Coordinates of C-alpha atoms in Angstrom, one line a residue:
M179 CA -16.9 51.3 103.4
R180 CA -14.1 49.0 102.4
P181 CA -14.8 47.7 98.9
R182 CA -15.8 44.0 98.6
T183 CA -14.7 43.4 95.1
T184 CA -14.8 39.9 93.9
S185 CA -13.3 40.3 90.4
T186 CA -11.1 43.4 90.6
P187 CA -8.1 42.7 88.4
R188 CA -4.6 43.7 89.5
V189 CA -3.9 47.1 87.9
A190 CA -0.5 47.2 86.2
T191 CA -0.6 50.9 86.6
V192 CA -3.3 53.2 87.9
A193 CA -1.9 55.9 85.7
V194 CA -3.2 54.6 82.3
A195 CA -3.0 57.4 79.8
L196 CA -2.2 59.8 82.6
L197 CA -0.4 62.3 80.5
G198 CA -3.1 62.6 77.9
L199 CA -5.8 63.0 80.6
L200 CA -3.7 65.6 82.4
L201 CA -3.2 67.6 79.2
S202 CA -7.0 67.4 78.6
F203 CA -7.6 68.7 82.2
L204 CA -5.3 71.6 81.8
S205 CA -6.5 72.6 78.4
L206 CA -10.1 72.8 79.6
G207 CA -9.1 75.0 82.6
T208 CA -11.1 75.6 85.8
P209 CA -14.2 77.7 85.3
A210 CA -15.1 80.7 87.4
H211 CA -18.3 80.2 89.5
A212 CA -20.4 82.2 91.8
A213 CA -19.1 82.5 95.4
A214 CA -20.3 79.9 97.8
T215 CA -21.2 80.3 101.5
G216 CA -19.3 78.4 104.1
F217 CA -16.7 76.0 102.8
R218 CA -15.8 76.6 99.2
I219 CA -13.4 75.4 96.5
E220 CA -10.8 77.9 95.0
N221 CA -8.0 76.9 92.7
G222 CA -8.4 73.3 93.5
R223 CA -8.2 73.8 97.3
L224 CA -10.9 73.4 100.0
L225 CA -11.2 76.7 101.9
E226 CA -13.2 77.8 104.9
A227 CA -15.5 80.8 104.7
S228 CA -12.6 82.8 106.3
G229 CA -10.4 81.9 103.4
N230 CA -8.2 79.6 105.4
D231 CA -7.0 76.4 103.7
F232 CA -8.6 73.4 105.3
V233 CA -7.0 69.9 105.2
M234 CA -9.2 67.1 106.5
R235 CA -7.6 64.8 109.0
G236 CA -10.0 62.3 110.4
V237 CA -11.8 59.0 110.3
N238 CA -15.0 57.4 109.2
H239 CA -17.6 56.4 111.8
A240 CA -20.4 53.9 111.1
H241 CA -23.2 55.8 112.9
T242 CA -26.1 54.3 111.0
W243 CA -25.2 50.8 112.2
Y244 CA -24.2 51.9 115.7
P245 CA -26.5 54.8 116.6
G246 CA -25.9 54.2 120.3
E247 CA -22.2 54.9 120.1
T248 CA -22.7 58.6 120.8
Q249 CA -19.3 59.0 122.6
S250 CA -17.4 58.2 119.5
L251 CA -17.3 61.7 118.1
A252 CA -15.8 63.1 121.4
D253 CA -13.3 60.2 121.4
I254 CA -12.3 60.8 117.8
K255 CA -11.7 64.5 118.6
A256 CA -9.7 63.7 121.7
L257 CA -7.3 61.8 119.5
G258 CA -6.7 64.9 117.4
A259 CA -9.0 64.6 114.4
N260 CA -10.5 67.7 112.8
T261 CA -13.1 65.9 110.6
V262 CA -15.3 62.9 110.9
R263 CA -17.1 61.2 108.0
V264 CA -20.4 59.9 109.3
V265 CA -22.2 56.9 107.7
L266 CA -25.9 57.5 107.1
S267 CA -28.7 55.6 105.4
D268 CA -31.4 57.0 103.1
G269 CA -33.7 54.0 103.9
H270 CA -33.1 52.1 100.6
R271 CA -31.0 49.4 102.1
W272 CA -30.7 50.1 105.9
T273 CA -32.8 51.9 108.4
K274 CA -33.3 55.5 107.4
N275 CA -31.6 58.2 109.6
S276 CA -34.3 60.7 110.5
A277 CA -33.9 64.5 110.3
Q278 CA -33.9 64.6 114.1
D279 CA -31.0 62.0 114.2
V280 CA -29.0 63.9 111.5
A281 CA -29.5 67.2 113.4
G282 CA -28.2 65.5 116.5
V283 CA -25.1 64.2 114.6
I284 CA -24.4 67.7 113.4
A285 CA -24.8 69.2 116.9
Q286 CA -22.4 66.6 118.3
C287 CA -19.9 67.4 115.6
K288 CA -20.1 71.1 116.4
A289 CA -19.9 70.5 120.1
N290 CA -16.7 68.5 119.6
R291 CA -15.3 71.1 117.1
L292 CA -15.3 68.6 114.2
I293 CA -16.2 69.2 110.6
C294 CA -18.9 66.8 109.6
V295 CA -18.9 65.0 106.3
L296 CA -22.3 63.3 105.9
E297 CA -22.6 60.4 103.4
V298 CA -25.4 58.1 102.2
H299 CA -24.0 54.5 102.3
D300 CA -26.9 52.8 100.5
T301 CA -25.4 53.5 97.0
T302 CA -22.4 51.3 97.6
G303 CA -21.5 49.2 94.6
Y304 CA -24.5 50.2 92.4
G305 CA -24.6 48.2 89.2
E306 CA -22.9 45.3 90.7
E307 CA -24.4 45.1 94.2
A308 CA -28.1 44.3 93.7
A309 CA -29.2 45.9 97.0
A310 CA -27.6 49.2 96.3
G311 CA -29.6 52.4 95.7
T312 CA -29.2 55.2 93.2
L313 CA -27.6 58.6 93.5
D314 CA -30.9 60.1 92.5
H315 CA -32.6 58.4 95.5
A316 CA -29.7 59.7 97.7
A317 CA -30.2 63.2 96.3
D318 CA -33.8 63.1 97.3
Y319 CA -32.8 62.1 100.8
W320 CA -30.6 65.2 101.1
I321 CA -33.4 67.4 99.8
G322 CA -35.6 66.0 102.5
L323 CA -33.0 67.1 105.0
K324 CA -32.7 70.6 103.7
D325 CA -34.2 72.3 106.7
V326 CA -31.6 70.5 108.9
L327 CA -28.7 71.3 106.6
A328 CA -29.5 74.9 105.8
G329 CA -27.2 77.3 107.6
Q330 CA -24.6 74.5 108.3
E331 CA -22.4 75.3 105.3
D332 CA -19.5 76.2 107.6
Y333 CA -19.6 72.9 109.4
V334 CA -21.1 70.3 107.0
I335 CA -19.9 68.8 103.7
I336 CA -22.4 66.6 101.8
N337 CA -21.0 63.4 100.4
V338 CA -23.8 62.5 98.0
G339 CA -23.4 58.7 98.0
N340 CA -20.7 56.2 99.1
E341 CA -18.9 54.3 96.3
P342 CA -21.9 54.8 94.0
W343 CA -20.8 52.3 91.3
G344 CA -19.3 48.9 91.3
N345 CA -17.0 47.3 88.7
T346 CA -19.8 46.6 86.2
N347 CA -19.8 49.3 83.4
P348 CA -18.2 52.0 85.6
A349 CA -18.5 54.5 82.7
G350 CA -22.1 54.7 83.8
W351 CA -21.0 56.6 86.8
T352 CA -20.6 60.0 85.1
D353 CA -24.1 61.0 84.1
P354 CA -25.9 60.1 87.3
T355 CA -23.2 61.9 89.3
I356 CA -23.7 65.1 87.3
A357 CA -27.5 64.7 87.6
A358 CA -27.3 64.3 91.4
V359 CA -25.1 67.4 91.8
K360 CA -27.4 69.4 89.6
K361 CA -30.5 68.2 91.5
L362 CA -29.0 69.4 94.8
R363 CA -28.0 72.8 93.3
G364 CA -31.4 73.1 91.8
A365 CA -32.9 72.6 95.2
G366 CA -30.8 75.5 96.6
F367 CA -28.0 73.7 98.3
T368 CA -24.8 75.8 98.5
H369 CA -22.7 73.4 100.6
T370 CA -19.5 71.8 99.4
I371 CA -20.5 68.6 97.7
M372 CA -18.3 65.5 97.7
V373 CA -18.5 62.8 95.0
D374 CA -17.0 59.3 95.3
A375 CA -15.4 57.4 92.5
P376 CA -16.7 54.2 90.8
N377 CA -15.0 50.8 91.0
W378 CA -16.2 50.6 94.6
G379 CA -14.5 54.0 95.2
Q380 CA -11.1 53.0 93.9
D381 CA -11.4 54.2 90.3
W382 CA -8.9 51.5 89.0
Q383 CA -10.3 52.0 85.5
G384 CA -9.8 55.8 85.6
V385 CA -13.4 56.8 84.9
M386 CA -13.5 59.5 87.5
R387 CA -10.1 60.7 86.6
A388 CA -11.0 61.0 83.0
N389 CA -14.3 62.7 83.6
A390 CA -13.5 64.8 86.6
Q391 CA -13.3 68.1 84.6
S392 CA -16.7 67.6 83.0
V393 CA -18.3 66.7 86.4
Y394 CA -16.7 69.7 88.0
K395 CA -17.8 72.1 85.2
A396 CA -21.4 70.9 85.6
D397 CA -21.6 72.3 89.1
T398 CA -22.7 75.9 88.7
T399 CA -21.1 76.9 92.0
G400 CA -17.8 75.1 91.5
N401 CA -18.1 74.0 95.1
L402 CA -17.4 70.3 94.5
I403 CA -14.6 68.0 95.7
F404 CA -13.7 64.5 94.5
S405 CA -13.1 61.6 96.8
I406 CA -10.9 58.6 96.0
H407 CA -11.0 55.5 98.2
M408 CA -7.6 53.7 98.5
Y409 CA -7.4 50.1 99.4
S410 CA -5.5 47.2 97.9
V411 CA -5.5 48.6 94.3
Y412 CA -3.1 51.2 95.7
D413 CA -0.2 49.0 96.8
T414 CA 2.7 50.9 95.2
A415 CA 3.9 54.5 95.7
Q416 CA 3.8 55.2 92.0
E417 CA 0.1 54.4 91.7
I418 CA -0.7 56.7 94.6
T419 CA 1.4 59.6 93.6
D420 CA 0.3 59.4 89.9
Y421 CA -3.4 59.5 90.8
L422 CA -3.3 62.3 93.4
N423 CA -0.9 64.5 91.4
A424 CA -3.2 64.2 88.3
F425 CA -5.9 66.1 90.1
V426 CA -3.6 68.5 91.9
N427 CA -1.8 69.5 88.7
A428 CA -5.1 70.1 87.0
K429 CA -6.3 72.2 90.0
L430 CA -9.2 69.8 90.7
P431 CA -9.9 69.3 94.4
I432 CA -9.5 65.8 95.8
L433 CA -9.1 64.0 99.1
I434 CA -8.7 60.4 100.2
G435 CA -12.2 59.8 101.6
E436 CA -11.4 56.3 102.7
F437 CA -8.3 54.3 103.0
G438 CA -7.0 51.1 104.7
G439 CA -3.7 49.7 105.7
P440 CA -4.2 46.1 106.6
A441 CA -3.7 43.6 103.8
D442 CA -6.5 41.6 102.3
Q443 CA -6.8 38.9 99.8
Y444 CA -6.4 41.4 96.9
G445 CA -3.2 43.0 98.1
D446 CA -1.5 45.1 100.7
P447 CA -2.3 48.9 100.6
D448 CA 0.6 51.3 100.9
E449 CA -0.8 53.4 103.6
D450 CA 2.6 55.0 104.4
T451 CA 2.7 56.5 101.0
M452 CA -0.9 57.6 101.0
M453 CA -0.4 59.5 104.3
A454 CA 3.0 60.9 103.3
V455 CA 1.8 62.1 99.8
A456 CA -1.4 63.6 101.3
Q457 CA 0.7 65.5 103.8
Q458 CA 3.1 66.6 101.0
L459 CA 0.3 67.8 98.7
K460 CA -1.8 69.1 101.6
L461 CA -4.8 66.9 100.8
G462 CA -7.3 65.5 103.2
Y463 CA -7.5 61.9 104.3
L464 CA -10.2 60.0 106.3
A465 CA -9.2 56.5 107.5
W466 CA -11.7 53.6 107.5
S467 CA -12.9 53.2 110.2
W468 CA -13.4 54.0 113.9
S469 CA -14.9 50.6 115.1
G470 CA -17.5 47.9 114.5
N471 CA -16.2 46.5 111.2
T472 CA -17.2 43.0 110.1
D473 CA -13.5 42.5 109.6
P474 CA -12.0 43.7 112.9
V475 CA -8.5 44.3 111.4
L476 CA -10.0 47.6 110.0
D477 CA -11.1 48.8 113.5
L478 CA -9.0 51.8 114.6
A479 CA -10.4 51.5 118.1
I480 CA -11.2 48.1 119.6
D481 CA -14.9 47.9 120.8
F482 CA -15.3 51.7 120.4
D483 CA -12.7 52.3 123.2
R484 CA -10.3 55.1 122.4
T485 CA -7.9 53.8 125.0
R486 CA -7.6 50.5 123.1
L487 CA -6.3 51.5 119.7
S488 CA -5.4 48.7 117.3
S489 CA -2.0 48.7 115.6
W490 CA -4.0 50.2 112.6
G491 CA -5.4 52.9 114.9
E492 CA -1.9 53.6 116.4
R493 CA -0.6 54.0 112.8
V494 CA -3.3 56.4 111.8
F495 CA -3.4 58.6 114.9
H496 CA 0.2 58.5 116.2
G497 CA 2.4 57.3 113.3
A498 CA 4.4 59.3 110.8
N499 CA 2.2 61.9 109.0
G500 CA -0.6 60.8 111.3
I501 CA -3.6 62.7 112.7
A502 CA -2.0 63.8 116.0
A503 CA 1.0 65.3 114.2
T504 CA -0.7 66.9 111.2
S505 CA -4.3 67.8 112.1
K506 CA -5.4 71.5 112.4
E507 CA -8.7 72.4 113.8
A508 CA -11.1 74.3 111.6
T509 CA -10.8 78.0 112.3
V510 CA -14.6 78.4 112.4
Y511 CA -14.3 77.0 115.9
S512 CA -11.5 79.4 117.0
S513 CA -12.1 82.9 118.3
G514 CA -10.7 85.9 116.6
G515 CA -10.8 84.4 113.1
G516 CA -8.6 81.5 113.9
D517 CA -5.8 80.6 116.3
T518 CA -2.6 80.1 114.3
T519 CA -0.1 80.6 117.2
A520 CA 1.6 77.5 118.4
P521 CA 2.2 76.7 122.1
T522 CA 5.6 77.3 123.6
A523 CA 8.0 74.3 123.7
P524 CA 7.5 72.0 126.7
G525 CA 10.3 71.8 129.2
A526 CA 13.0 69.2 128.7
P527 CA 11.7 65.8 130.0
T528 CA 13.4 64.1 132.9
A529 CA 13.4 60.4 133.4
S530 CA 12.7 58.3 136.5
G531 CA 11.8 54.7 137.4
V532 CA 13.9 53.2 134.6
T533 CA 13.6 49.4 134.3
S534 CA 14.4 46.9 131.7
S535 CA 11.2 47.6 129.8
S536 CA 9.8 51.0 131.0
V537 CA 10.6 54.5 132.0
G538 CA 8.7 57.4 133.5
L539 CA 9.0 60.9 131.9
K540 CA 8.0 64.3 133.3
W541 CA 8.3 67.8 131.8
A542 CA 7.4 71.4 132.5
A543 CA 4.1 72.5 131.0
S544 CA 3.9 74.5 127.7
T545 CA 1.9 77.7 127.6
D546 CA -0.6 78.8 125.0
A547 CA -3.1 81.7 124.6
T548 CA -6.1 79.4 124.2
G549 CA -4.9 76.5 126.3
V550 CA -2.7 73.3 125.7
T551 CA -4.9 70.3 125.1
G552 CA -2.2 67.5 124.9
Y553 CA 1.4 66.4 124.5
D554 CA 3.0 64.0 122.0
V555 CA 6.0 62.0 123.1
V556 CA 8.4 61.0 120.3
R557 CA 11.5 58.8 120.1
V558 CA 14.4 60.6 118.4
S559 CA 16.9 58.6 116.4
G560 CA 19.3 60.7 114.3
G561 CA 17.1 62.9 112.0
T562 CA 13.9 60.7 112.4
E563 CA 11.1 60.7 114.9
T564 CA 8.8 58.0 115.9
A565 CA 5.5 58.7 117.8
V566 CA 5.4 56.9 121.1
T567 CA 2.4 58.1 123.0
S568 CA 0.1 61.1 123.6
T569 CA -1.2 62.4 126.9
T570 CA -3.2 65.3 128.3
T571 CA -0.9 65.6 131.4
T572 CA 2.8 66.5 131.8
T573 CA 3.8 62.9 132.6
A574 CA 4.0 59.7 130.7
T575 CA 5.0 56.1 131.5
L576 CA 6.6 54.4 128.5
T577 CA 6.4 50.6 128.4
G578 CA 7.4 47.8 126.1
L579 CA 11.0 49.0 125.8
S580 CA 13.9 46.6 125.1
P581 CA 16.4 45.7 127.8
A582 CA 19.9 47.3 127.8
T583 CA 18.9 49.7 125.1
S584 CA 19.6 53.5 124.7
Y585 CA 16.5 55.7 123.9
T586 CA 16.2 59.4 123.2
F587 CA 12.8 61.0 123.8
A588 CA 11.3 64.5 123.3
V589 CA 7.9 66.1 123.7
Y590 CA 5.6 68.4 121.6
A591 CA 2.6 70.3 122.9
R592 CA -0.7 70.8 121.0
D593 CA -3.5 73.4 121.5
A594 CA -7.2 73.3 120.8
A595 CA -6.7 74.6 117.2
G596 CA -4.3 71.8 116.4
N597 CA -1.2 74.0 116.5
R598 CA 1.9 72.1 117.4
S599 CA 4.8 73.6 119.5
P600 CA 8.5 73.4 118.7
R601 CA 10.1 70.2 120.0
S602 CA 11.4 70.1 123.6
A603 CA 14.9 69.4 124.4
T604 CA 15.7 65.6 124.5
V605 CA 16.5 63.2 127.3
T606 CA 18.4 60.0 126.8
V607 CA 17.9 56.9 129.0
T608 CA 19.3 53.4 128.9
T609 CA 17.1 50.5 130.1
S610 CA 18.5 47.9 132.5
S611 CA 19.6 44.5 131.4
G612 CA 16.5 42.6 132.5
G613 CA 18.2 39.5 133.6
S614 CA 19.0 36.2 131.8
T615 CA 15.9 34.1 132.5
S616 CA 12.2 34.8 132.1
T617 CA 9.1 33.2 133.5
C618 CA 6.9 33.2 130.4
G619 CA 5.2 30.9 128.0
V620 CA 4.1 31.4 124.4
G621 CA 1.4 29.6 122.5
Y622 CA 1.4 30.3 118.7
R623 CA -1.2 29.0 116.3
V624 CA -2.6 29.8 112.8
T625 CA -6.3 30.4 113.0
S626 CA -7.1 30.7 109.3
S627 CA -5.2 30.9 106.0
W628 CA -5.7 31.8 102.4
P629 CA -3.4 31.9 99.3
G630 CA -0.6 34.3 100.1
G631 CA -1.8 35.1 103.7
F632 CA -3.0 33.9 107.1
Q633 CA -4.3 35.0 110.5
G634 CA -2.5 34.0 113.6
E635 CA -2.8 34.1 117.4
I636 CA -0.2 34.4 120.1
V637 CA -1.1 33.7 123.8
L638 CA 1.6 35.2 126.0
R639 CA 1.5 33.7 129.5
N640 CA 3.1 34.9 132.7
T641 CA 4.3 31.8 134.5
G642 CA 6.0 33.7 137.3
T643 CA 4.8 34.8 140.7
S644 CA 4.8 38.6 140.1
A645 CA 3.2 40.8 137.5
I646 CA 4.9 41.7 134.2
N647 CA 4.6 45.5 133.7
G648 CA 5.5 46.4 130.1
W649 CA 7.0 43.9 127.7
T650 CA 8.6 43.4 124.3
L651 CA 8.1 40.0 122.6
R652 CA 10.5 39.0 119.8
W653 CA 10.7 36.1 117.4
T654 CA 12.0 35.1 114.0
F655 CA 9.8 33.8 111.2
P656 CA 11.3 30.6 109.6
D657 CA 10.1 31.5 106.1
S658 CA 9.1 34.7 104.3
Q659 CA 6.1 35.5 106.5
R660 CA 5.5 39.2 107.0
I661 CA 3.2 40.9 109.5
T662 CA 0.6 43.2 107.8
N663 CA -1.5 44.0 110.9
L664 CA -1.4 43.2 114.6
W665 CA -3.7 44.0 117.5
G666 CA -2.8 43.8 121.2
G667 CA 0.6 45.5 120.6
T668 CA 2.7 47.4 118.2
A669 CA 4.7 45.3 115.7
T670 CA 7.9 46.2 113.8
Q671 CA 9.6 43.8 111.4
S672 CA 13.1 43.8 109.9
G673 CA 13.5 40.9 107.5
S674 CA 12.3 37.8 109.3
E675 CA 12.8 39.3 112.8
V676 CA 9.6 40.6 114.5
S677 CA 9.4 42.7 117.6
V678 CA 6.1 43.5 119.4
T679 CA 5.8 46.0 122.2
S680 CA 2.8 46.0 124.5
A681 CA -0.2 48.2 124.1
P682 CA -1.5 50.1 127.1
Y683 CA -4.3 47.6 127.7
T684 CA -1.9 44.5 127.4
A685 CA 1.1 46.0 129.2
T686 CA 0.4 44.4 132.5
I687 CA 0.2 40.6 132.7
P688 CA -0.6 39.4 136.2
A689 CA 1.0 36.4 137.8
A690 CA -0.5 33.3 136.2
G691 CA -2.3 35.5 133.8
S692 CA -2.1 35.9 130.0
V693 CA -2.7 38.3 127.1
T694 CA -3.7 37.4 123.6
L695 CA -2.3 39.0 120.4
G696 CA -3.9 38.6 116.9
F697 CA -2.3 39.4 113.6
T698 CA -2.6 38.9 109.8
A699 CA 0.5 38.2 107.7
G700 CA 1.6 37.4 104.2
R701 CA 3.2 34.1 103.4
A702 CA 4.7 32.0 100.7
A703 CA 3.5 28.5 99.8
T704 CA 4.6 27.0 103.2
N705 CA 3.9 28.5 106.6
P706 CA 6.1 27.0 109.3
S707 CA 5.6 28.3 112.8
P708 CA 8.4 30.1 114.7
T709 CA 10.0 27.9 117.4
A710 CA 11.6 30.4 119.7
F711 CA 10.4 33.6 121.5
T712 CA 12.0 36.0 123.9
L713 CA 10.2 38.3 126.4
N714 CA 12.2 41.4 127.5
G715 CA 15.3 39.6 126.2
A716 CA 14.9 36.3 128.0
A717 CA 13.7 33.0 126.4
C718 CA 10.1 31.8 126.8
S719 CA 8.8 28.2 126.7
V720 CA 6.8 27.4 123.6
S721 CA 3.7 25.3 123.5

């Protein structure tokens, strides 16, 4: 869960004494342990029982608070994830998830070909959060579920307790973590065990980093992985790369068990670097969170609807180094020891129905031994690619394009094992001019503000007599405001110039109808409102 720190100081650098700690790690070495069943750790890597390297690509899902949202696992899988981290309760703080319920979650994970990371959330912020439970209590909960978990070592990873220490005396994290791991091993568990960092998961004081080797050595199986949660503490590339490389260089297994992208009052997480470095180092990441957050800017899907991804959800699933492009299904779900053969390249796309803001694409199907499950459409610009949309068919309608603009598109195919095909040939189209006038109105207002940031709302009205199908809204901020998260469309910003393209669920604005966009942004001391907006290249009235 996203940390709710109230006194976290800004860390000058997360890599305090990094060199000395790293040398300490390396000098101690990684001990040999008895072989584990199912998932296992070897040379700092998470491996499946087959010996294949497994890199988690997925999201967190708040099952314990939304037990009726049973469709979520299928939806998360449909968007390309190979793993889901499921929030459970041991009964200390929230309603206890029963053995029957947990068995059902595991069955749903397996039915949807997902690896299931199960975590107890009641431990969040222990030592600072008065309502939090202990790791020892969480360990007892897992022991009570032993009959449910036994035999699931190929499919389930046990995350002992979420963010099990706050900012008060985080050095107290080490001994209870070791004790909980030993308690589970003593009870006969051979699963891969995941342990979260202190400081509400962010380890900004380096306690987990400094003590990781001793915690790892205390596990008699060596089947343990560390989880760092990256939010606003990790707002520079250096902090992120230093922290993750410290573990990788010491051959200590780690993943980003939670991370956020939207800014908060403490800072603006650098999610682009988190995802890029995780891909570079082949480390897992699990974004927070699917839906149902108290703060909706963290919802990947709006109202648990996978067809209504927020801008945060679009970033995680379809952006650079995102889930759709990098996820590989666990080989335990594939026949013949694992499918590693990519589909053939799709046929070159052809364009039709080109307007000032949209284009239809169609291509010949790809072929694959186990079946193609989806296609990813990308925009190509020089040597870079930008994810545009994903579909399970061989057609796509792209909306929200700019008038009189040249676009180049290509297509990839994906199979059930997550293998991605070579890229198709490209097609280049130029949208029409779109005319010089527009029948639109814009209402802009600030709904709340705080030092250094604010939340805004834009109501985009169709004042014409026919529907608007696909749109791009542009404006220029008069001061140093910068969008940090937006829902209802996809935002890009260059300097003070902002461009927002419609989301699938806001693309059509009926005559006399409207759509509402929401966003958060950073600001300086003043926060003047923009005074001019254009829709598909034509000016709108402003009210």
